[in-house]
Short mmCIF file of the C-alpha atoms (twelve columns), coordinates in Angstrom:
data_MODEL
# 
_entry.id   MODEL 
# 
loop_
_atom_site.group_PDB 
_atom_site.id 
_atom_site.type_symbol 
_atom_site.label_atom_id 
_atom_site.label_alt_id 
_atom_site.label_comp_id 
_atom_site.label_asym_id 
_atom_site.label_seq_id 
_atom_site.Cartn_x 
_atom_site.Cartn_y 
_atom_site.Cartn_z 
_atom_site.pdbx_PDB_model_num 
ATOM 1  C CA . UNK A 1  0.000   0.000   0.000   1 
ATOM 2  C CA . UNK A 2  1.326   3.411   -0.936  1 
ATOM 3  C CA . UNK A 3  0.205   6.586   0.813   1 
ATOM 4  C CA . UNK A 4  1.115   9.859   -0.891  1 
ATOM 5  C CA . UNK A 5  0.881   13.082  1.072   1 
ATOM 6  C CA . UNK A 6  0.656   16.507  -0.576  1 
ATOM 7  C CA . UNK A 7  2.627   19.528  0.654   1 
ATOM 8  C CA . UNK A 8  -0.408  21.129  2.354   1 
ATOM 9  C CA . UNK A 9  -3.945  20.158  3.360   1 
ATOM 10 C CA . UNK A 10 -5.421  22.738  0.975   1 
ATOM 11 C CA . UNK A 11 -3.539  21.276  -1.999  1 
ATOM 12 C CA . UNK A 12 -6.604  19.851  -3.821  1 
ATOM 13 C CA . UNK A 13 -8.217  23.291  -3.816  1 
ATOM 14 C CA . UNK A 14 -5.266  25.615  -4.359  1 
ATOM 15 C CA . UNK A 15 -2.605  23.804  -6.371  1 
ATOM 16 C CA . UNK A 16 -0.755  26.034  -8.801  1 
ATOM 17 C CA . UNK A 17 -0.812  25.481  -12.545 1 
ATOM 18 C CA . UNK A 18 2.677   23.954  -12.304 1 
ATOM 19 C CA . UNK A 19 1.551   21.608  -9.534  1 
ATOM 20 C CA . UNK A 20 -1.547  20.663  -11.553 1 
ATOM 21 C CA . UNK A 21 0.664   19.759  -14.529 1 
ATOM 22 C CA . UNK A 22 2.862   17.635  -12.271 1 
ATOM 23 C CA . UNK A 23 -0.228  15.899  -10.892 1 
ATOM 24 C CA . UNK A 24 -1.390  15.130  -14.447 1 
ATOM 25 C CA . UNK A 25 2.010   13.476  -15.044 1 
ATOM 26 C CA . UNK A 26 1.582   11.626  -11.723 1 
ATOM 27 C CA . UNK A 27 -1.825  10.316  -12.844 1 
ATOM 28 C CA . UNK A 28 -0.411  9.262   -16.229 1 
ATOM 29 C CA . UNK A 29 2.466   7.455   -14.489 1 
ATOM 30 C CA . UNK A 30 0.144   5.449   -12.239 1 
ATOM 31 C CA . UNK A 31 -2.299  4.804   -15.084 1 
ATOM 32 C CA . UNK A 32 0.595   3.229   -16.975 1 
ATOM 33 C CA . UNK A 33 1.425   1.125   -13.906 1 
ATOM 34 C CA . UNK A 34 -2.242  0.110   -13.738 1 
ATOM 35 C CA . UNK A 35 -2.156  -0.923  -17.409 1 
ATOM 36 C CA . UNK A 36 0.914   -3.038  -16.578 1 
ATOM 37 C CA . UNK A 37 -0.997  -4.766  -13.769 1 
ATOM 38 C CA . UNK A 38 1.130   -3.203  -11.013 1 
ATOM 39 C CA . UNK A 39 -1.316  -0.628  -9.626  1 
ATOM 40 C CA . UNK A 40 -4.551  -2.437  -8.799  1 
ATOM 41 C CA . UNK A 41 -6.316  0.742   -7.702  1 
ATOM 42 C CA . UNK A 42 -5.167  4.293   -7.015  1 
ATOM 43 C CA . UNK A 43 -6.594  7.727   -6.424  1 
ATOM 44 C CA . UNK A 44 -7.147  10.573  -3.996  1 
ATOM 45 C CA . UNK A 45 -8.657  9.993   -0.581  1 
ATOM 46 C CA . UNK A 46 -11.065 12.857  0.057   1 
ATOM 47 C CA . UNK A 47 -10.398 13.332  3.750   1 
ATOM 48 C CA . UNK A 48 -11.015 17.065  4.346   1 
ATOM 49 C CA . UNK A 49 -8.524  17.313  7.209   1 
ATOM 50 C CA . UNK A 50 -5.816  15.041  5.772   1 
ATOM 51 C CA . UNK A 51 -6.109  14.603  2.004   1 
ATOM 52 C CA . UNK A 52 -3.757  12.047  0.507   1 
ATOM 53 C CA . UNK A 53 -3.383  9.597   -2.322  1 
ATOM 54 C CA . UNK A 54 -3.663  5.853   -1.948  1 
ATOM 55 C CA . UNK A 55 -2.441  3.089   -4.238  1 
ATOM 56 C CA . UNK A 56 -2.775  -0.631  -3.818  1 
ATOM 57 C CA . UNK A 57 -0.014  -2.237  -5.840  1 
ATOM 58 C CA . UNK A 58 1.010   -5.798  -6.591  1 
ATOM 59 C CA . UNK A 59 4.694   -6.555  -7.066  1 
ATOM 60 C CA . UNK A 60 6.669   -9.776  -7.051  1 
ATOM 61 C CA . UNK A 61 9.156   -8.413  -4.530  1 
ATOM 62 C CA . UNK A 62 8.962   -5.423  -2.204  1 
ATOM 63 C CA . UNK A 63 12.451  -4.430  -3.396  1 
ATOM 64 C CA . UNK A 64 10.716  -3.135  -6.554  1 
ATOM 65 C CA . UNK A 65 8.779   -0.503  -4.601  1 
ATOM 66 C CA . UNK A 66 11.494  2.135   -3.974  1 
ATOM 67 C CA . UNK A 67 12.047  2.465   -7.735  1 
ATOM 68 C CA . UNK A 68 8.305   2.826   -8.381  1 
ATOM 69 C CA . UNK A 69 8.165   5.622   -5.818  1 
ATOM 70 C CA . UNK A 70 11.375  7.314   -6.984  1 
ATOM 71 C CA . UNK A 71 10.160  7.468   -10.593 1 
ATOM 72 C CA . UNK A 72 6.794   9.061   -9.717  1 
ATOM 73 C CA . UNK A 73 6.766   12.576  -11.250 1 
ATOM 74 C CA . UNK A 74 5.057   14.029  -8.152  1 
ATOM 75 C CA . UNK A 75 7.793   12.599  -5.909  1 
ATOM 76 C CA . UNK A 76 10.554  13.773  -8.260  1 
ATOM 77 C CA . UNK A 77 9.091   17.304  -8.236  1 
ATOM 78 C CA . UNK A 78 8.690   17.315  -4.450  1 
ATOM 79 C CA . UNK A 79 4.900   17.707  -4.692  1 
ATOM 80 C CA . UNK A 80 4.196   14.426  -2.878  1 
ATOM 81 C CA . UNK A 81 5.959   12.314  -0.307  1 
ATOM 82 C CA . UNK A 82 5.129   8.629   -0.468  1 
ATOM 83 C CA . UNK A 83 5.191   5.985   2.237   1 
ATOM 84 C CA . UNK A 84 5.091   2.232   1.570   1 
ATOM 85 C CA . UNK A 85 3.544   -0.364  3.841   1 
ATOM 86 C CA . UNK A 86 3.398   -4.079  3.103   1 
ATOM 87 C CA . UNK A 87 -0.120  -5.428  3.074   1 
ATOM 88 C CA . UNK A 88 -1.289  -9.003  3.491   1 
ATOM 89 C CA . UNK A 89 -4.059  -8.643  0.926   1 
ATOM 90 C CA . UNK A 90 -6.601  -11.153 -0.250  1 
ATOM 91 C CA . UNK A 91 -7.125  -10.743 -3.979  1 
ATOM 92 C CA . UNK A 92 -9.838  -12.175 -6.213  1 
ATOM 93 C CA . UNK A 93 -8.812  -15.159 -8.294  1 
# 
């Protein structure tokens, strides 16, 4: 499970044009990972006091995760910080 935190709680409402462009690249990046079968689901969590992004990913080895995070355009630009937590998920067959 990945949790991405924006630079401020008001980010969804007041992001700059530059930040919006970075977020569009971020969405495209994770959409590509979804098309590859890596990101099972991802998107913003609309918590008014602590907005963040959430992604449930499936990888063969957790050693793959730091690279996925490091290559995220929002992380590269410093717009998001991302935490990774292993999850013992039950997936549909």
